[in-house]
Coordinates of C-alpha atoms in Angstrom, one line a residue:
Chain A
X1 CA -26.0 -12.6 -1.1
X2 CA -27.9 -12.3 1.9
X3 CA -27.0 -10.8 5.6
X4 CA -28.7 -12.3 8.6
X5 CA -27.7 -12.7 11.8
X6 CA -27.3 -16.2 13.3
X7 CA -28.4 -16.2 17.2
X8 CA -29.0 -20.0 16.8
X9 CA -25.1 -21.0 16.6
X10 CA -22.5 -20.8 19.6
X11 CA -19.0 -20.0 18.6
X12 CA -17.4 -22.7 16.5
X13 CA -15.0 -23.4 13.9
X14 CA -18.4 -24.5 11.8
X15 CA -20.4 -21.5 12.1
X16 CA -20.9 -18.1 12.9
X17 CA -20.3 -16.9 16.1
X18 CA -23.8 -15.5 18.2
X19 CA -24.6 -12.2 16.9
X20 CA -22.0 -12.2 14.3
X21 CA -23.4 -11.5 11.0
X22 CA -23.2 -14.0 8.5
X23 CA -22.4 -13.7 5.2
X24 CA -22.2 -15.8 1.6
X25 CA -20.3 -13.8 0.2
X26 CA -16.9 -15.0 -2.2
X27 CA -14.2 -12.1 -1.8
X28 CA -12.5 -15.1 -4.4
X29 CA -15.1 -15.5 -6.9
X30 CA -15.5 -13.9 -10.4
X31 CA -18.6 -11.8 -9.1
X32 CA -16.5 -10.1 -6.5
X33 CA -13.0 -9.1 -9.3
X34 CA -15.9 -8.3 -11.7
X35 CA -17.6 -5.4 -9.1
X36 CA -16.5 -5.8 -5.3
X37 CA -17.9 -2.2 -4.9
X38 CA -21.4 -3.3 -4.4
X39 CA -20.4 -6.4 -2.2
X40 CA -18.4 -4.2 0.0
X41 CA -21.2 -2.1 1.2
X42 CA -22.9 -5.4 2.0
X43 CA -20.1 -6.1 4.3
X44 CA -19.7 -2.6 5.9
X45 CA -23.3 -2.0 6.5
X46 CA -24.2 -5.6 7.9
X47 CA -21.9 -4.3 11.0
X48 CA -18.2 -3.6 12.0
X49 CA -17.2 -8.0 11.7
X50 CA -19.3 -10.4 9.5
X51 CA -18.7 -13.8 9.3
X52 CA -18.0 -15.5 5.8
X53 CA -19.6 -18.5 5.5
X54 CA -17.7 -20.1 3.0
X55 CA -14.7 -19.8 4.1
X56 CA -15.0 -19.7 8.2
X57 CA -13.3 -16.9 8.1
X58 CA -14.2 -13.5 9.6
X59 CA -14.2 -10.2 7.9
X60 CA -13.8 -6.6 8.9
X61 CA -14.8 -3.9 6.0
X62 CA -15.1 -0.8 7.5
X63 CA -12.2 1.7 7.9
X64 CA -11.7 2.1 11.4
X65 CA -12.0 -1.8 12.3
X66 CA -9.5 -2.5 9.2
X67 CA -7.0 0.5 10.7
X68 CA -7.6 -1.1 14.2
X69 CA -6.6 -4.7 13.6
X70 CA -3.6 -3.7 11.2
X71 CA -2.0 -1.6 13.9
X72 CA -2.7 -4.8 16.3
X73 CA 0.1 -6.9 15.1
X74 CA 1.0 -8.9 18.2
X75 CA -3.4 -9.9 18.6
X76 CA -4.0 -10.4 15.1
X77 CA -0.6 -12.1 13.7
X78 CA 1.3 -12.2 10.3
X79 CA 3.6 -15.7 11.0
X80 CA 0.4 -18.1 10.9
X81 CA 0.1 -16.4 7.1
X82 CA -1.6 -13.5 5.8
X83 CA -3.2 -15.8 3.2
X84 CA -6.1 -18.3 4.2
X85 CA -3.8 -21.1 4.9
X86 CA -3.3 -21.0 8.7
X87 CA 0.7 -21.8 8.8
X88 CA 0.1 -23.3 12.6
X89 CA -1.9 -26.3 10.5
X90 CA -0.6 -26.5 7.5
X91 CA 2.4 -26.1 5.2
X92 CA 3.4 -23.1 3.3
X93 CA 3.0 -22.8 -0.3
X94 CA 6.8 -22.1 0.0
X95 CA 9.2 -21.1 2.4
X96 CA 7.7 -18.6 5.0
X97 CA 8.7 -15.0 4.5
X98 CA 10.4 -13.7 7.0
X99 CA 9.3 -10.5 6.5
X100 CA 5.7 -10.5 5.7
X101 CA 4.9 -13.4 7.3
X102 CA 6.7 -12.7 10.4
X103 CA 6.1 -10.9 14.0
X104 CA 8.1 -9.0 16.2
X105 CA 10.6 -8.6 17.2
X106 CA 11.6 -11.4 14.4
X107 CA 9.9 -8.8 12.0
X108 CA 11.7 -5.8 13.3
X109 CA 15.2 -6.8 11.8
X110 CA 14.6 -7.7 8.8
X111 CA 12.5 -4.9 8.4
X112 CA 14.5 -2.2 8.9
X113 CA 16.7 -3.7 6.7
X114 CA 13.8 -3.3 3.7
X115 CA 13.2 -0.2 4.9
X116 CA 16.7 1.4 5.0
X117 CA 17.2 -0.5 1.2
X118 CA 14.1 1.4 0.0
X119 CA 14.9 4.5 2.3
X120 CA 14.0 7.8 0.8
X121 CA 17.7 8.4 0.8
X122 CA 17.8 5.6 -2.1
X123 CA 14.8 6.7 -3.8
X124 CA 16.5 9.7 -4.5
X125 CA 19.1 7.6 -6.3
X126 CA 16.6 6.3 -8.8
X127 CA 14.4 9.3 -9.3
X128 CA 16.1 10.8 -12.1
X129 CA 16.5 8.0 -14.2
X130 CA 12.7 6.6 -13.4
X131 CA 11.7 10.5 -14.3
X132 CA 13.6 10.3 -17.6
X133 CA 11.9 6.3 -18.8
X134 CA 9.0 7.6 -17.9
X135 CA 9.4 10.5 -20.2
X136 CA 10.4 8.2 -23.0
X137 CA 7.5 5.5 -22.2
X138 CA 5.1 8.5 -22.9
X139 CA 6.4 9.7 -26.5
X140 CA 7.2 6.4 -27.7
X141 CA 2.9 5.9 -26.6
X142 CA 1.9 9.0 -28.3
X143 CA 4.3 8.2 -31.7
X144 CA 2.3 5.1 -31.7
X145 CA -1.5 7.0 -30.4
X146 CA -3.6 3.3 -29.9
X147 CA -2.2 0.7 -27.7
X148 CA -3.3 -1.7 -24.8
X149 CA -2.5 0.4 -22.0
X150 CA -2.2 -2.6 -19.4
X151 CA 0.8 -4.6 -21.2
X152 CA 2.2 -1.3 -23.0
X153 CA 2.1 1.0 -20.2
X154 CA 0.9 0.0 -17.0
X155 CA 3.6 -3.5 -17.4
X156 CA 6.0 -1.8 -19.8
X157 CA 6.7 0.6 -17.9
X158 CA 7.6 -0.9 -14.2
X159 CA 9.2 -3.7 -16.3
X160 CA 11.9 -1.2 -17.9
X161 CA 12.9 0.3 -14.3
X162 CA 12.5 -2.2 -11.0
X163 CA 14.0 -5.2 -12.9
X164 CA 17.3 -2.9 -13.5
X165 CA 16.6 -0.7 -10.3
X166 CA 16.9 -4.4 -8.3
X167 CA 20.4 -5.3 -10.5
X168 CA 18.5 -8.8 -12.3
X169 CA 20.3 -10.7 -15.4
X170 CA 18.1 -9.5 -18.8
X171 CA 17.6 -13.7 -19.2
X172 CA 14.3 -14.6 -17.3
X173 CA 12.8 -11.7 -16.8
X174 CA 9.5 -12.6 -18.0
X175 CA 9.4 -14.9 -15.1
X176 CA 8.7 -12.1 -13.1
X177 CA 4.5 -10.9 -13.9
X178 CA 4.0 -14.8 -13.4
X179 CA 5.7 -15.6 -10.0
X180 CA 3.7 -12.4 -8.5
X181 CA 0.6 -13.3 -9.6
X182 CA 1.1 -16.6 -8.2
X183 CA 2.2 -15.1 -4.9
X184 CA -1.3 -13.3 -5.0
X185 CA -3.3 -16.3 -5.6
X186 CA -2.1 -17.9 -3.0
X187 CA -2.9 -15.9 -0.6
X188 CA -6.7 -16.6 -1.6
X189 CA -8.7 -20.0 -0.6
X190 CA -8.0 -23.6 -2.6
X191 CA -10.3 -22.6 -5.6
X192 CA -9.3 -22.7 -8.8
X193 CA -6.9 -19.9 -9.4
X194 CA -4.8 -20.7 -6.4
X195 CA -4.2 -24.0 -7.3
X196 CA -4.0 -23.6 -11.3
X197 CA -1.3 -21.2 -10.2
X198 CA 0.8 -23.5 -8.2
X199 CA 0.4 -25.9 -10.7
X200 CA 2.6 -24.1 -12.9
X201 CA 5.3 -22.5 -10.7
X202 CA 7.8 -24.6 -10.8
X203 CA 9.8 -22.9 -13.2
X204 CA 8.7 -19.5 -12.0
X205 CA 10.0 -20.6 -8.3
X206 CA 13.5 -21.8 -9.8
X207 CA 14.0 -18.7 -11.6
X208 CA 13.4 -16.2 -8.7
X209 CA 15.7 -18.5 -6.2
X210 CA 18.4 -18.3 -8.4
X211 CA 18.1 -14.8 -9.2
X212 CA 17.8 -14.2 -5.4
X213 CA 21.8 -15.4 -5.0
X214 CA 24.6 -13.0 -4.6
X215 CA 26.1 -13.9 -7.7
X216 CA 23.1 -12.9 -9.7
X217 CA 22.7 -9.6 -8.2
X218 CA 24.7 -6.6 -10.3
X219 CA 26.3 -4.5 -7.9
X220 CA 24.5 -1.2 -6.9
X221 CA 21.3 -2.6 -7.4
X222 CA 18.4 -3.3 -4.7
X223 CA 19.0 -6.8 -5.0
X224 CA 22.7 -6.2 -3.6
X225 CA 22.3 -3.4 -1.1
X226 CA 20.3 -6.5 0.7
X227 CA 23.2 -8.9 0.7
X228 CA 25.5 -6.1 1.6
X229 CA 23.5 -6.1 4.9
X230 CA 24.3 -9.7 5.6
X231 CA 28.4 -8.4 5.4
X232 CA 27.5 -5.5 8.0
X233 CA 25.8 -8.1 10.4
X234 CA 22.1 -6.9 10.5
X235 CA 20.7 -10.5 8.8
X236 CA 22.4 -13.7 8.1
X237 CA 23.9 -14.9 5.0
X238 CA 20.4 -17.1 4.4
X239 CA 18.7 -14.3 4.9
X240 CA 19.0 -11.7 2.3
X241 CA 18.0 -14.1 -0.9
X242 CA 14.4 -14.5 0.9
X243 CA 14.2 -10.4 1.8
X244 CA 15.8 -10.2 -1.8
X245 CA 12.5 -12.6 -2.7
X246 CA 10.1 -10.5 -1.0
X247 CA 11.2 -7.7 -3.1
X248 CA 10.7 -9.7 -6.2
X249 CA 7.3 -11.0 -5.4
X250 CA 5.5 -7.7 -4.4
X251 CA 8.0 -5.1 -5.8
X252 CA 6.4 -5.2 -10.1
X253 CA 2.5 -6.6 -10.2
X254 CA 1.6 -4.1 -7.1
X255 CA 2.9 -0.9 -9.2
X256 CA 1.5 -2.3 -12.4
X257 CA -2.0 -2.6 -10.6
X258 CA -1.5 0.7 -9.3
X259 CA 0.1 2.3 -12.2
X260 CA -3.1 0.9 -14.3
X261 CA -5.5 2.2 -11.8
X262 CA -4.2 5.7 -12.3
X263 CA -4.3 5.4 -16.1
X264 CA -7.9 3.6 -15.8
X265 CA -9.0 6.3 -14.0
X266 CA -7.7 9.8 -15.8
X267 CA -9.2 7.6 -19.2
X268 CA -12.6 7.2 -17.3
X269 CA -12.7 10.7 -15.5
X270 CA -11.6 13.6 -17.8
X271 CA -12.6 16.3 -15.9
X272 CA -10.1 14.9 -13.3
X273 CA -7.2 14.4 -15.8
X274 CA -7.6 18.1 -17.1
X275 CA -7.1 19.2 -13.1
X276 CA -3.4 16.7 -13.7
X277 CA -2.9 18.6 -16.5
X278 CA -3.4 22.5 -15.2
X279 CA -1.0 21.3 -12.4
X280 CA 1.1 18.8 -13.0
X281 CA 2.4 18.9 -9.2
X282 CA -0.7 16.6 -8.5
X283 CA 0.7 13.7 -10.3
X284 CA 1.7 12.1 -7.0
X285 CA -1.2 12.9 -5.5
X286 CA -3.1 11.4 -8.3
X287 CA -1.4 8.6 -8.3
X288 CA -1.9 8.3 -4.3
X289 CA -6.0 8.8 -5.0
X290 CA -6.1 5.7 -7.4
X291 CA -4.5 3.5 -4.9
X292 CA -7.1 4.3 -2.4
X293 CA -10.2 4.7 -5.2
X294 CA -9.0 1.0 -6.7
X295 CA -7.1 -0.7 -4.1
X296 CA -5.1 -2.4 -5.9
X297 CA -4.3 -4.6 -3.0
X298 CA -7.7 -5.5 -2.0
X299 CA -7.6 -8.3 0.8
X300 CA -4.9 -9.5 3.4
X301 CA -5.7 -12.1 6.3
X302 CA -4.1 -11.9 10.0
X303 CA -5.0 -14.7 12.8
X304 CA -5.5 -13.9 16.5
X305 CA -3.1 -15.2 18.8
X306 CA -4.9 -15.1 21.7
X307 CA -9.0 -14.7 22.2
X308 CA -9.9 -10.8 21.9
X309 CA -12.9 -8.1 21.2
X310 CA -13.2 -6.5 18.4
X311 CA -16.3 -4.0 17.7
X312 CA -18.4 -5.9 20.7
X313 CA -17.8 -9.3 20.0
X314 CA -15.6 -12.1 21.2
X315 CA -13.3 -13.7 18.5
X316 CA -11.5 -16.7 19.9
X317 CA -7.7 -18.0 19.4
X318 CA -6.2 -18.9 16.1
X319 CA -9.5 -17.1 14.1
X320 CA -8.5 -16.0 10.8
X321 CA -9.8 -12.4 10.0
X322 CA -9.6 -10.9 6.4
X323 CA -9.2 -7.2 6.2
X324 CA -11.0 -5.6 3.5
X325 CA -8.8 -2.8 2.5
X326 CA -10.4 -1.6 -0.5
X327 CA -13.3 -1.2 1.3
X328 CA -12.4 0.4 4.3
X329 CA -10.4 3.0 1.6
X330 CA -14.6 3.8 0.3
X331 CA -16.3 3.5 3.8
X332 CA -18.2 7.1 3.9
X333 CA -17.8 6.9 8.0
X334 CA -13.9 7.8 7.1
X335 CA -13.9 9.6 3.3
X336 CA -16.4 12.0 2.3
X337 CA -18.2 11.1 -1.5
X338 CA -15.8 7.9 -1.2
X339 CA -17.0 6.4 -4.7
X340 CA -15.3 9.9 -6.8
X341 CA -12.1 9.9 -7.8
X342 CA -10.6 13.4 -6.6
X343 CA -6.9 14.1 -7.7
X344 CA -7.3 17.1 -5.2
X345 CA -8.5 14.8 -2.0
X346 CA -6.3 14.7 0.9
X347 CA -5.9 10.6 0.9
X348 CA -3.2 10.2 4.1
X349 CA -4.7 7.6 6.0
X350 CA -6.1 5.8 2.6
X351 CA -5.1 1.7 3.8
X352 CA -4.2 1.1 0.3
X353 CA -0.7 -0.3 1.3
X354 CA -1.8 -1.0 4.7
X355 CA -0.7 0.5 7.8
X356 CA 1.2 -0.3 10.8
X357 CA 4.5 -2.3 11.2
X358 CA 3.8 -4.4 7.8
X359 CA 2.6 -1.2 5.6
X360 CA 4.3 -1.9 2.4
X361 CA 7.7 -1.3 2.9
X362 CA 8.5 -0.4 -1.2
X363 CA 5.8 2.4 -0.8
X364 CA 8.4 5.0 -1.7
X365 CA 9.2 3.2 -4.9
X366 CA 5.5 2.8 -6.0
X367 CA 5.0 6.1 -5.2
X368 CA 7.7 7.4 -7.4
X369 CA 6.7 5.0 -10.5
X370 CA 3.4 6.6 -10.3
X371 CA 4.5 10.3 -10.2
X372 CA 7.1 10.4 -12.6
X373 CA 4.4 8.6 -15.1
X374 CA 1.7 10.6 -14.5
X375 CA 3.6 13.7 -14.7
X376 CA 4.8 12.9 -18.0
X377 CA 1.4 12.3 -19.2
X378 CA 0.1 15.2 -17.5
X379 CA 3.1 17.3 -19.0
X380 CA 2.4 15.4 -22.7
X381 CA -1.0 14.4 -23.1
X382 CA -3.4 16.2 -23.9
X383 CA -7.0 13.4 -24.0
X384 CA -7.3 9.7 -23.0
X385 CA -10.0 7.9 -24.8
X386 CA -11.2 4.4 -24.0
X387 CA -11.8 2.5 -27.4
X388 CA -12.3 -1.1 -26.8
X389 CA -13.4 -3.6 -24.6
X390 CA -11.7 -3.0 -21.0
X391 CA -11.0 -6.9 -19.6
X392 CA -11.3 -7.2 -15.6
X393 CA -8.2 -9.8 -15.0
X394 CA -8.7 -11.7 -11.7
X395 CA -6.5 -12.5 -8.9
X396 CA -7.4 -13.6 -5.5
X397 CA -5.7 -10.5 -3.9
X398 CA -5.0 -7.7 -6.6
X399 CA -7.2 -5.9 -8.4
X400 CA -6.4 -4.7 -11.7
X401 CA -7.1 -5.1 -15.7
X402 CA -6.5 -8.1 -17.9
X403 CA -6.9 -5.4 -21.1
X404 CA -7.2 -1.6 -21.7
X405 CA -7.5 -0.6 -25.1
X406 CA -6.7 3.4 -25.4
X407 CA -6.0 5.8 -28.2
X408 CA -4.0 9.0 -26.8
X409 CA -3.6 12.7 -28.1
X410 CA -0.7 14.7 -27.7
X411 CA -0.3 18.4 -25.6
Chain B
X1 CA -6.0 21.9 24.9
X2 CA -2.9 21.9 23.3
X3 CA -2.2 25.1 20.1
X4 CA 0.1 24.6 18.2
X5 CA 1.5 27.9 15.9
X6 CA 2.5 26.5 11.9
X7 CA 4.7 28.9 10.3
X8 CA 4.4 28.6 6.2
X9 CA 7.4 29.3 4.3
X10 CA 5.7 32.6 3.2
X11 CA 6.1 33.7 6.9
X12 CA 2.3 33.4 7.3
X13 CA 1.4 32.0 10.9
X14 CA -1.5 29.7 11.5
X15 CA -2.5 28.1 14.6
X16 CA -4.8 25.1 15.0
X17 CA -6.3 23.6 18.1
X18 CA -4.5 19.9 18.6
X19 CA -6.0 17.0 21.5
X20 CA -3.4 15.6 23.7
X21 CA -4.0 11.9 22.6
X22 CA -2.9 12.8 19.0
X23 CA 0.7 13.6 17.2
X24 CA 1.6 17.0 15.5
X25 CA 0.7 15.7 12.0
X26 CA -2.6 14.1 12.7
X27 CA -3.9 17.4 13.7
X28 CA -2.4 19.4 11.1
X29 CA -4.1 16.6 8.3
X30 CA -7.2 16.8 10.1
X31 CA -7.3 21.0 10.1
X32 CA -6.3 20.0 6.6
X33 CA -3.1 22.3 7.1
X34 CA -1.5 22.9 3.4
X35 CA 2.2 21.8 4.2
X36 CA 1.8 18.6 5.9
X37 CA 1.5 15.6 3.1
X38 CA 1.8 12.3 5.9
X39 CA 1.8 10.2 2.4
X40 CA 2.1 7.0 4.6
X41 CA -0.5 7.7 7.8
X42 CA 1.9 8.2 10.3
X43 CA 3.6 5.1 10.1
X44 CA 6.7 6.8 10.3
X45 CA 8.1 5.4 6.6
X46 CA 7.9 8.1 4.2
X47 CA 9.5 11.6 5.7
X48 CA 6.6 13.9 4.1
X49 CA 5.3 15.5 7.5
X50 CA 8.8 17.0 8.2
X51 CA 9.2 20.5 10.1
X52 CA 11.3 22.9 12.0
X53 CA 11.3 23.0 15.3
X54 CA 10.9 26.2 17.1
X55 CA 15.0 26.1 19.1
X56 CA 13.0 26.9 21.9
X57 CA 10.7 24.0 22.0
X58 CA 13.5 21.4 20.1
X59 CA 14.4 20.1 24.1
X60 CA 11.2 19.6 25.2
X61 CA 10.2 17.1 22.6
X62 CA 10.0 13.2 22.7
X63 CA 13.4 11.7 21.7
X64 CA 14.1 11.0 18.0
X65 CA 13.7 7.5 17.2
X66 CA 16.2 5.7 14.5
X67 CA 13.7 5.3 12.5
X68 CA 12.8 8.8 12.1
X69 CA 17.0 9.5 11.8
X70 CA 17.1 7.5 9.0
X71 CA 13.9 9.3 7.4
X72 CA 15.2 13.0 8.0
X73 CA 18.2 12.5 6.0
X74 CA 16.0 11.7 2.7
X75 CA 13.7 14.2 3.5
X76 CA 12.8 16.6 0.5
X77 CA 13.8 20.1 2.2
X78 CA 17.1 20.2 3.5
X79 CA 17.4 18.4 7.3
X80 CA 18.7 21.0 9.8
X81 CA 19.2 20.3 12.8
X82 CA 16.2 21.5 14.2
X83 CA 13.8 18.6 12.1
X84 CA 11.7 16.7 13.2
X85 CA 8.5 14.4 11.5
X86 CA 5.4 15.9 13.1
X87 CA 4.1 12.0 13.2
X88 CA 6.8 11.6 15.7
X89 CA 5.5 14.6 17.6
X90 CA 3.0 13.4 20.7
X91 CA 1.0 16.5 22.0
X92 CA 0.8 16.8 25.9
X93 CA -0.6 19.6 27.5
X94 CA 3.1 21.2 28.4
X95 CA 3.0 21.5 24.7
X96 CA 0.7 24.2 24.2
X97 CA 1.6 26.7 22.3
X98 CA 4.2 24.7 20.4
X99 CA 5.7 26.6 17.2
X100 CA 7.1 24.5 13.9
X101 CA 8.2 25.8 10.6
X102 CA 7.4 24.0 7.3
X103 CA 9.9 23.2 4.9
X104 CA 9.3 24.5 1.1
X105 CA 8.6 21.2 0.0
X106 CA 7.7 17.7 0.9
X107 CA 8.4 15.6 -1.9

């Protein structure tokens, strides 16, 4: 890893701009899922935009160029992809979402149609009965004391509520953990995890276009409430099976990252799980703090629609730019002692689910997941203890465990 | 300089110093004012900087948007119909002095 500054190259598709920094650093590579934490101060303190070599891509790591370019959605576009791929050259993966991979005022409708789905309004709908399986989750963990707390908690747990909460058939379901992590990969480079993963969609991409349909969709359920806005008017009839996808393919792994970042850190910090535990009020808040400490969402890409300065320098047209978002959520220019995990710490602002017009849209639902789960563990448990060998599982764009052994204690 | 006067729910009155260039919430977060969560930055999508507007200053505020409409009615404290979301809320100088109430709860 090395971080020198090229004055010997003009701007090019090739190389790094004049003055740019330039980079070899892989945001894609084992090294980087393994630890970004180190390679991420690299990146902010080489200056406010690198240049990544090995992907001719730029970067932006810090918190207030990150903040800056996500609330510039018209410069630095969402239609040409928010993945690597530019969609101006070449093909989607699969059809274009017309939500996250779409501008205004094309973005605008079909957002507030998310937005009102997953309104707060709705999430009071769900809240008792995501309270009451979390509950359950919790003493059905302590009856059994040792478990893997990815698959038996941070999965099990978003897998008995958001399939239901969205109205899907029981048939399929395990489809589900598979088509998102494919929808993550993809957004990475052509290495080996992106295209292992498309490999072997096919029958993951059947079952969630089917499931998107009307007919497959139990009444009541997220999955519904879309297609009843194609009867009011506000999308077409085509439309609401690809916003009913989009709910499907970041609606389950995003609050299983984040749900397993909490729990990864109240088992690695006990001093901060005995704070949860005097006051259970800070579950949400607790939850909040471990989507900005892990970021479970760690990279998205925008490309600039027309040529523009950013932090001094000139980035020409139809540049892609990866936002660093777990980094800007540690960059000591915005958070004080960034690298602690404070259940306490005032975290609005964190970019943990972005910001701007694309900030995730199903915020209020992860938020809710989280709460509800950590309350009950704050209500029921009384120590988390770490007992085996904790397995780092990588993704070109979430970060989260493959494995996290635990043994609990009961209140 | 624009003030603007918090009331807490205990009654207890606090008043912080705001810029002109900023909304209601952003200066209550950075005065770290207990009372005003902003869970989602000011995006306007989560309804958790929500307060009562003083009846005298309710007319002189920007217009509610949809967006923020559709946000009150979840809101965690009851909406009356003198809420607003303090994200929504851009400080001017004929804003000085500016009184809101917080609600009891924000989630």
């Amino acid at each position: 890893m090395s971080a020198t500054s090229r004055t010997d190259h003009v701007a090019s598709a090739q190389g790094a701009p004049a003055g740019v920094p330039s980079l070899d650093v892989d945001p894609f590579s084992a090294e980087f899922f393994e630890d970004p934490h180190p390679i991420h101060q690299v990146l902010r303190e080489a200056g406010p935009l690198v240049w990544l070599d090995k992907w001719g891509v730029y970067g932006v790591a810090r918190y207030a160029e990150v903040h800056a370019v996500l609330n510039d959605p018209l410069t630095f576009c969402s239609s040409r992809g928010v993945g690597l791929s530019d969609f101006a050259k070449e093909k989607p993966w699969r059809p274009q979402s017309i939500i996250l991979e779409a501008d205004p005022p094309a973005h605008t409708r079909t957002r507030a149609v998310l937005a009102q789905v997953l309104s707060p309004t709705a999430m009071k709908g769900v809240r008792e009965h995501f309270t009451a399986m979390a509950a359950a989750k919790v003493d059905e963990l302590l009856a059994r004391r040792s478990f893997d707390a990815v698959a038996d908690l941070a999965e099990a747990y978003p897998l008995s509520v958001f399939p239901d909460a969205m109205g899907l058939k029981q048939e399929g379901r395990e489809n589900l953990l598979p088509y998102a992590s494919l929808v993550f990969n993809a957004f990475g480079p052509p290495n080996q995890l992106r295209q292992e993963a498309i490999e072997r969609s096919a029958p993951h991409q059947a079952y969630v276009a089917a499931q998107c349909q009307r007919e497959n969709l139990a009444p009541g359920g997220f999955g519904a409430c879309i297609h009843a806005r194609a009867d009011a008017g506000d999308i077409t009839a085509d439309e609401a099976p690809l916003l009913v996808r989009s709910l499907l393919s970041a609606g389950l792994d995003t609050t299983v990252n984040g749900i397993g970042a909490a729990i990864y850190c109240l088992a690695r910090f006990p001093d901060q799980l005995a704070r949860l535990r005097g006051d259970p009020t800070l579950a949400r808040n607790a939850f909040e703090e471990a989507i900005r400490y892990e970021s479970p969402v760690q990279t998205f890409f925008r490309t600039t629609t027309r040529e523009v300065e950013l932090a001094g320098h000139r980035i020409g047209e139809g540049e892609k730019v990866l936002m660093f978002l777990g980094a800007a959520n540690r960059d000591p220019r915005r958070w004080e002692n960034p690298d602690s995990y404070d259940v306490t710490r005032r975290t609005s602002g964190h970019v943990g689910f972005g910001s701007g017009i694309h900030m995730c849209v199903g915020q209020l639902l992860a938020r809710v997941e989280g709460e509800v789960m950590l309350a009950a563990i704050a209500r029921k448990v009384a120590a988390i203890e770490i007992t085996g060998p904790v397995k780092r599982r990588y993704n070109n764009t979430l970060r989260g465990l493959e494995s996290l052994p635990i043994t609990i204690s009961p209140a | 300089m624009p003030s603007i006067i918090f009331i807490h729910p205990d009654g207890r009155r606090q008043q912080i110093e705001a810029s002109v260039d900023e909304s209601a919430m952003q200066a209550a977060t950075r005065h770290d004012l207990s009372g005003i969560l902003a869970e989602c930055g000011g995006n306007a999508m989560c309804a958790t900087c929500h307060v009562y507007v003083d009846e005298g200053w309710l007319a002189r505020l920007p217009t509610m948007g949809g967006d923020e409409d559709a946000l009150l009615d979840g809101a965690a404290a009851e909406r009356q119909a003198n809420s607003r979301l303090s994200c929504q809320i851009r400080l001017a100088a004929d804003l000085d002095g500016l009184v809101l109430s917080l609600p009891d709860r924000q989630t």
